[in-house]
Structures are given as structure tokens and as C-alpha cells.
Short mmCIF file of C-alpha atoms in Angstrom, two decimals:
data_model
loop_
_atom_site.label_atom_id
_atom_site.label_comp_id
_atom_site.label_asym_id
_atom_site.label_seq_id
_atom_site.Cartn_x
_atom_site.Cartn_y
_atom_site.Cartn_z
CA UNK A 1 -6.34 -0.32 13.47
CA UNK A 2 -6.43 -0.43 17.26
CA UNK A 3 -6.43 2.56 19.67
CA UNK A 4 -3.20 1.31 21.29
CA UNK A 5 -1.49 1.45 17.88
CA UNK A 6 -2.59 5.03 17.33
CA UNK A 7 -1.42 6.02 20.82
CA UNK A 8 1.98 4.41 20.27
CA UNK A 9 2.46 6.31 17.01
CA UNK A 10 1.58 9.57 18.76
CA UNK A 11 3.93 8.80 21.65
CA UNK A 12 6.73 7.97 19.20
CA UNK A 13 6.14 11.24 17.32
CA UNK A 14 6.35 13.25 20.54
CA UNK A 15 9.56 11.54 21.61
CA UNK A 16 11.26 12.03 18.24
CA UNK A 17 10.28 15.66 17.71
CA UNK A 18 11.56 16.55 21.17
CA UNK A 19 14.80 14.57 20.86
CA UNK A 20 15.80 15.91 17.43
CA UNK A 21 15.07 19.51 18.35
CA UNK A 22 12.11 20.01 16.03
CA UNK A 23 10.34 22.05 18.73
CA UNK A 24 13.12 24.61 19.02
CA UNK A 25 12.70 28.03 17.46
CA UNK A 26 16.36 27.93 16.46
CA UNK A 27 17.10 24.44 15.11
CA UNK A 28 20.59 23.31 16.13
CA UNK A 29 21.09 26.88 17.35
CA UNK A 30 21.67 28.29 13.86
CA UNK A 31 19.02 30.99 14.12
CA UNK A 32 16.21 29.50 12.05
CA UNK A 33 13.45 26.85 12.49
CA UNK A 34 13.65 23.27 11.30
CA UNK A 35 11.59 23.93 8.16
CA UNK A 36 14.13 26.38 6.76
CA UNK A 37 17.06 24.15 7.76
CA UNK A 38 15.45 21.17 6.00
CA UNK A 39 15.05 23.15 2.79
CA UNK A 40 18.78 23.94 2.77
CA UNK A 41 19.46 20.21 3.00
CA UNK A 42 16.96 19.27 0.28
CA UNK A 43 18.28 21.82 -2.22
CA UNK A 44 21.75 20.28 -2.04
CA UNK A 45 24.44 21.09 -4.57
CA UNK A 46 22.17 20.89 -7.64
CA UNK A 47 19.18 22.91 -6.49
CA UNK A 48 15.60 21.79 -7.16
CA UNK A 49 12.50 22.48 -9.21
CA UNK A 50 9.98 24.06 -6.81
CA UNK A 51 7.19 21.74 -7.94
CA UNK A 52 9.34 18.68 -7.32
CA UNK A 53 10.48 20.09 -3.97
CA UNK A 54 6.91 20.73 -2.85
CA UNK A 55 5.80 17.23 -3.84
CA UNK A 56 8.82 15.58 -2.22
CA UNK A 57 8.26 17.29 1.13
CA UNK A 58 4.45 17.41 0.98
CA UNK A 59 4.39 21.16 1.58
CA UNK A 60 1.65 23.65 0.83
CA UNK A 61 2.79 25.94 -1.98
CA UNK A 62 2.15 29.06 0.09
CA UNK A 63 4.18 27.76 3.04
CA UNK A 64 7.03 26.74 0.74
CA UNK A 65 7.04 30.23 -0.78
CA UNK A 66 7.28 31.83 2.67
CA UNK A 67 10.18 29.58 3.65
CA UNK A 68 12.03 30.39 0.45
CA UNK A 69 11.43 34.12 0.80
CA UNK A 70 12.94 33.99 4.28
CA UNK A 71 16.00 32.09 3.02
CA UNK A 72 16.36 34.54 0.11
CA UNK A 73 16.26 37.46 2.55
CA UNK A 74 19.09 35.78 4.49
CA UNK A 75 21.15 35.50 1.31
CA UNK A 76 21.14 31.70 1.40
CA UNK A 77 18.97 30.87 -1.62
CA UNK A 78 18.24 32.21 -5.09
CA UNK A 79 14.93 31.46 -6.83
CA UNK A 80 14.85 31.83 -10.61
CA UNK A 81 12.82 30.76 -13.62
CA UNK A 82 14.47 28.12 -15.80
CA UNK A 83 16.02 29.53 -18.96
CA UNK A 84 14.28 27.04 -21.27
CA UNK A 85 10.86 27.23 -19.59
CA UNK A 86 9.94 30.42 -17.73
CA UNK A 87 6.97 28.67 -16.11
CA UNK A 88 9.29 26.40 -14.13
CA UNK A 89 10.99 27.96 -11.13
CA UNK A 90 13.95 26.46 -9.31
CA UNK A 91 15.85 27.28 -6.13
CA UNK A 92 19.60 27.03 -5.65
CA UNK A 93 21.92 27.62 -2.73
CA UNK A 94 24.20 30.63 -2.81
CA UNK A 95 27.81 30.33 -1.67
CA UNK A 96 26.65 31.45 1.77
CA UNK A 97 23.84 28.89 1.62
CA UNK A 98 26.26 26.08 0.81
CA UNK A 99 28.42 27.06 3.78
CA UNK A 100 25.35 27.10 6.03
CA UNK A 101 24.29 23.68 4.79
CA UNK A 102 27.75 22.33 5.58
CA UNK A 103 27.46 23.75 9.10
CA UNK A 104 24.14 21.96 9.55
CA UNK A 105 25.69 18.72 8.33
CA UNK A 106 28.34 18.89 11.03
CA UNK A 107 25.85 19.72 13.76
CA UNK A 108 23.49 16.98 12.59
CA UNK A 109 26.31 14.43 12.84
CA UNK A 110 26.98 15.63 16.38
CA UNK A 111 23.29 15.28 17.27
CA UNK A 112 23.22 11.73 15.91
CA UNK A 113 26.34 10.87 17.90
CA UNK A 114 24.71 12.24 21.06
CA UNK A 115 21.83 9.78 20.61
CA UNK A 116 24.16 6.82 20.16
CA UNK A 117 26.89 7.64 22.67
CA UNK A 118 24.97 6.80 25.89
CA UNK A 119 24.20 3.29 24.59
CA UNK A 120 26.44 0.23 24.66
CA UNK A 121 27.39 -1.24 21.24
CA UNK A 122 24.61 -3.83 21.23
CA UNK A 123 21.89 -1.28 21.99
CA UNK A 124 23.33 1.10 19.39
CA UNK A 125 22.86 -1.59 16.76
CA UNK A 126 19.32 -2.21 18.01
CA UNK A 127 18.50 1.49 17.75
CA UNK A 128 19.95 1.83 14.26
CA UNK A 129 18.16 -1.34 13.10
CA UNK A 130 14.87 -0.08 14.57
CA UNK A 131 15.31 3.29 12.85
CA UNK A 132 15.99 1.55 9.55
CA UNK A 133 12.81 -0.47 9.89
CA UNK A 134 10.74 2.57 10.88
CA UNK A 135 12.07 4.52 7.90
CA UNK A 136 11.26 1.66 5.53
CA UNK A 137 7.72 1.28 6.86
CA UNK A 138 7.05 5.02 6.79
CA UNK A 139 8.18 5.12 3.17
CA UNK A 140 5.91 2.19 2.39
CA UNK A 141 2.99 4.03 3.99
CA UNK A 142 3.78 7.12 1.88
CA UNK A 143 3.19 5.34 -1.45
CA UNK A 144 0.16 6.74 -3.28
CA UNK A 145 -1.77 5.10 -6.11
CA UNK A 146 -3.48 6.92 -8.97
CA UNK A 147 -5.42 5.81 -12.01
CA UNK A 148 -3.78 7.56 -14.93
CA UNK A 149 -3.95 7.43 -18.70
CA UNK A 150 -1.16 5.18 -20.03
CA UNK A 151 0.13 8.08 -22.16
CA UNK A 152 0.61 10.31 -19.09
CA UNK A 153 4.30 11.37 -19.06
CA UNK A 154 5.03 9.59 -15.78
CA UNK A 155 3.17 6.49 -16.90
CA UNK A 156 5.13 6.48 -20.14
CA UNK A 157 8.37 6.87 -18.18
CA UNK A 158 7.49 3.81 -16.07
CA UNK A 159 6.69 1.76 -19.17
CA UNK A 160 9.94 2.79 -20.85
CA UNK A 161 11.88 1.79 -17.73
CA UNK A 162 9.95 -1.48 -17.54
CA UNK A 163 10.73 -2.42 -21.14
CA UNK A 164 14.39 -1.44 -20.70
CA UNK A 165 14.71 -3.64 -17.62
CA UNK A 166 13.10 -6.60 -19.35
CA UNK A 167 15.61 -6.20 -22.18
CA UNK A 168 18.47 -6.65 -19.70
CA UNK A 169 16.94 -9.41 -17.57
CA UNK A 170 15.41 -11.69 -20.17
CA UNK A 171 18.02 -13.97 -21.68
CA UNK A 172 17.06 -13.32 -25.29
CA UNK A 173 16.34 -9.61 -24.73
CA UNK A 174 12.92 -8.02 -25.07
CA UNK A 175 11.18 -6.36 -28.00
CA UNK A 176 7.79 -4.77 -27.09
CA UNK A 177 6.74 -5.19 -30.71
CA UNK A 178 6.94 -9.00 -30.43
CA UNK A 179 5.12 -9.17 -27.08
CA UNK A 180 1.35 -9.55 -26.91
CA UNK A 181 -0.08 -6.05 -27.37
CA UNK A 182 -1.66 -3.85 -24.72
CA UNK A 183 -2.45 -0.61 -26.59
CA UNK A 184 -3.32 2.51 -24.63
CA UNK A 185 -7.00 2.23 -25.58
CA UNK A 186 -7.17 -1.16 -23.86
CA UNK A 187 -5.90 0.31 -20.59
CA UNK A 188 -8.53 3.04 -20.26
CA UNK A 189 -12.01 2.56 -18.74
CA UNK A 190 -14.18 0.74 -19.59
CA UNK A 191 -11.70 -1.48 -21.44
CA UNK A 192 -9.16 -1.47 -18.63
CA UNK A 193 -7.23 0.68 -16.18
CA UNK A 194 -3.66 1.84 -15.63
CA UNK A 195 -2.40 2.37 -12.05
CA UNK A 196 0.60 4.57 -11.31
CA UNK A 197 2.35 4.48 -7.92
CA UNK A 198 4.15 7.57 -6.64
CA UNK A 199 6.56 8.09 -3.74
CA UNK A 200 7.93 11.48 -2.67
CA UNK A 201 6.29 13.03 -5.71
CA UNK A 202 8.05 10.71 -8.18
CA UNK A 203 6.77 7.67 -10.11
CA UNK A 204 7.55 4.48 -8.17
CA UNK A 205 5.83 1.76 -10.19
CA UNK A 206 2.90 0.78 -12.33
CA UNK A 207 0.54 -1.94 -13.43
CA UNK A 208 -2.41 -2.35 -15.76
CA UNK A 209 -5.65 -4.30 -16.09
CA UNK A 210 -7.01 -5.31 -19.48
CA UNK A 211 -10.48 -6.77 -19.95
CA UNK A 212 -10.51 -9.90 -22.12
CA UNK A 213 -14.24 -10.36 -22.47
CA UNK A 214 -17.00 -11.72 -20.26
CA UNK A 215 -15.77 -11.86 -16.67
CA UNK A 216 -12.11 -12.42 -17.56
CA UNK A 217 -9.30 -9.91 -17.14
CA UNK A 218 -5.53 -9.79 -17.55
CA UNK A 219 -2.84 -8.13 -15.42
CA UNK A 220 -0.16 -6.37 -17.48
CA UNK A 221 2.87 -4.08 -17.12
CA UNK A 222 3.68 -4.75 -13.47
CA UNK A 223 6.89 -2.87 -12.57
CA UNK A 224 8.51 -1.19 -9.55
CA UNK A 225 11.25 1.44 -9.68
CA UNK A 226 14.56 0.13 -8.27
CA UNK A 227 14.74 2.75 -5.50
CA UNK A 228 11.21 1.80 -4.30
CA UNK A 229 11.70 -1.95 -4.12
CA UNK A 230 11.20 -3.69 -0.81
CA UNK A 231 8.36 -1.32 0.14
CA UNK A 232 5.48 -3.44 -1.14
CA UNK A 233 4.73 -1.16 -4.10
CA UNK A 234 3.94 -4.03 -6.48
CA UNK A 235 1.62 -5.62 -3.93
CA UNK A 236 -0.28 -2.34 -3.50
CA UNK A 237 -0.57 -1.90 -7.26
CA UNK A 238 -1.79 -5.48 -7.65
CA UNK A 239 -4.43 -4.96 -4.96
CA UNK A 240 -5.58 -1.77 -6.72
CA UNK A 241 -5.91 -3.63 -10.02
CA UNK A 242 -7.88 -6.41 -8.35
CA UNK A 243 -10.19 -3.78 -6.83
CA UNK A 244 -10.71 -2.29 -10.30
CA UNK A 245 -11.45 -5.77 -11.68
CA UNK A 246 -14.17 -6.23 -9.07
CA UNK A 247 -15.62 -2.83 -10.02
CA UNK A 248 -15.76 -4.01 -13.62
CA UNK A 249 -17.54 -7.19 -12.55
CA UNK A 250 -14.66 -9.48 -13.46
CA UNK A 251 -14.43 -12.84 -11.74
CA UNK A 252 -11.08 -14.21 -12.91
CA UNK A 253 -7.70 -12.60 -13.52
CA UNK A 254 -4.88 -14.03 -15.59
CA UNK A 255 -1.26 -13.09 -16.10
CA UNK A 256 1.97 -14.52 -17.44
CA UNK A 257 5.61 -13.90 -16.56
CA UNK A 258 9.13 -14.78 -17.61
CA UNK A 259 11.15 -17.43 -15.74
CA UNK A 260 13.85 -14.88 -14.82
CA UNK A 261 11.37 -12.68 -12.91
CA UNK A 262 11.49 -14.62 -9.67
CA UNK A 263 10.23 -11.72 -7.54
CA UNK A 264 7.09 -11.46 -9.67
CA UNK A 265 6.44 -15.18 -9.41
CA UNK A 266 6.79 -15.05 -5.62
CA UNK A 267 4.40 -12.08 -5.44
CA UNK A 268 1.72 -13.76 -7.53
CA UNK A 269 1.90 -17.05 -5.65
CA UNK A 270 1.78 -15.18 -2.34
CA UNK A 271 -1.33 -13.31 -3.46
CA UNK A 272 -3.24 -16.46 -4.32
CA UNK A 273 -2.51 -16.83 -8.02
CA UNK A 274 -2.11 -20.47 -9.03
CA UNK A 275 -0.01 -21.65 -11.92
CA UNK A 276 -2.07 -22.98 -14.82
CA UNK A 277 -1.50 -24.30 -18.32
CA UNK A 278 -0.44 -21.92 -21.09
CA UNK A 279 -3.43 -19.82 -22.17
CA UNK A 280 -1.82 -17.48 -24.73
CA UNK A 281 1.09 -17.30 -27.16
CA UNK A 282 3.17 -14.66 -25.34
CA UNK A 283 6.69 -15.39 -26.69
CA UNK A 284 8.47 -14.20 -23.53
CA UNK A 285 6.36 -16.14 -21.01
CA UNK A 286 7.27 -19.35 -19.18
CA UNK A 287 4.69 -19.27 -16.37
CA UNK A 288 0.96 -18.62 -16.58
CA UNK A 289 -1.16 -17.77 -13.52
CA UNK A 290 -4.84 -17.38 -12.69
CA UNK A 291 -6.84 -16.17 -9.71
CA UNK A 292 -10.57 -16.22 -9.01
CA UNK A 293 -11.68 -13.05 -7.25
#
């Protein structure tokens, strides 16, 4: 990346933090800093598991504890252990906390209006469109990739969601038992690898590499969670699997896909995979691809 790009990001950060009031000791003049106000928003009506909350916001556990203690002292939040698992702690808004959150919502709307009001309609649309694009790109940059065992709970959740989606999208339905197998043992080094994508502390997609023998490998189980689509998650996972293939000394990757999965076909073609003749007996496949690394 270029120095001018880094400087522009820093300049943008300074402008935004000043304009939204992040530098103020009393955010939106409600008597507490932005960090505490943001927690009230994130807890919402349902509350939140503290582990999930920490992962979602990327907060140090000690800092999160201090914020919550302050909100508890103000009578806005209650922190309790879950009844069915005392190891899991969750935070919920009190009645006073819900009223305070509603007050912040109103003031936040007013702040947003103050940013838009000085602009003519055309420039308002430009600003909103630019914000939408910035948000999308920041979310894309926040995706993290991890090599996990395929029986990891989040990996298993992704696979279950993947199979369920195939069952609805493929014309004849989908039965994992009829599909070519990819047992867990084949997706663990040195036989293969399973990559899990996460966003805001939640699973966002997955993909797997299976060694076929010699310098040949196969891409399997490529899936992206619906709320993470459009962020390039599948492309990042594919690149991570290709990197793993190179580590394993593989020279060629193969994969197959169903004719209804148009997004997958576009991804593979865009990443240099060329369509080839059928090379296996996968009953749900209509297109077969290959790429030399």
C-alpha cells in the first residue's frame, strides 16, 4: 500500500471521530463517553453474551468489564450468569437502561440529520452512497480466516448451513450421503485443510482443501453466510486454500459445482479456473473446473 493511502485513511479517521463526537467526554451530552453509549446500543432489547459482545466489538475483556461495571453502577445494566450454564455471563438493559438507549437513538438521529441538512439533495445522496461503500469495505477488511478442525462447532454450523442451502437451491434437493465424500480426516493436515471465515466474532463462511494424491488437490465445501455476501469472503477463503495447496506442494486444483450456483461459477472463472471435462462421478455436479497453481 502507498503512503498517500495510509495518510488518507488517517485523515478520514480524524474527520469522522471529530464530527460524530467521539472525542467528547460526554457523548451526545448524556454524561458518559462513547464506549459506554455504544454498549447500551449493542445490548439492545435481548441483551448479549459477554463473550459474543467482546468479539463483536473487538474489545479487551478487562476494558469491557470496566465499561459494564460503570453502567451497572448507573443502574443501566445487569450482568448475570446464564441459568443453564453458570460459566456464561450475559448483560441486559434495565428499564432505566432501555429508556437511556431510546434517548441515545433520538439524539443519534438528530446528529445524522445535522450532517445531511447543510447539503443539497444530490450531495446528500453522494454522502450516503459513500458511507455505504465505506461501511461495506471496512466490513470486508474485518473478515478473518482461521484453519480449524472440520468438527469445530462453528465449522460444523457452517457445513450444516451449506448443506441446507444446497437442499433448497438444487432442483432435485441435496443429500450429503449421496455426494462424493469429504470425511473430517481428509480435511485435516496433512491430508487437507479446513478454513473458517469469521466476521464480528461470528462464522461468515468456509471452504476446504482435500489432497487427491501426487500434486493434485480438490476444493470442497465453499460457502458464505447470507449476511456476509458481497464482501469477498469466498474469494478470501479460496485464496487461503490455494495458499495451503502451495504449502502442500500441490500443482493443480480441481473442483465441481452445480449449474444453479451461478455465483460460484463466476468466482471460479474470475480466479483463473477453466472449465474442463467431467473428472469424477459427483451426482450433483454439472460443471468441472481446474487451475494450475
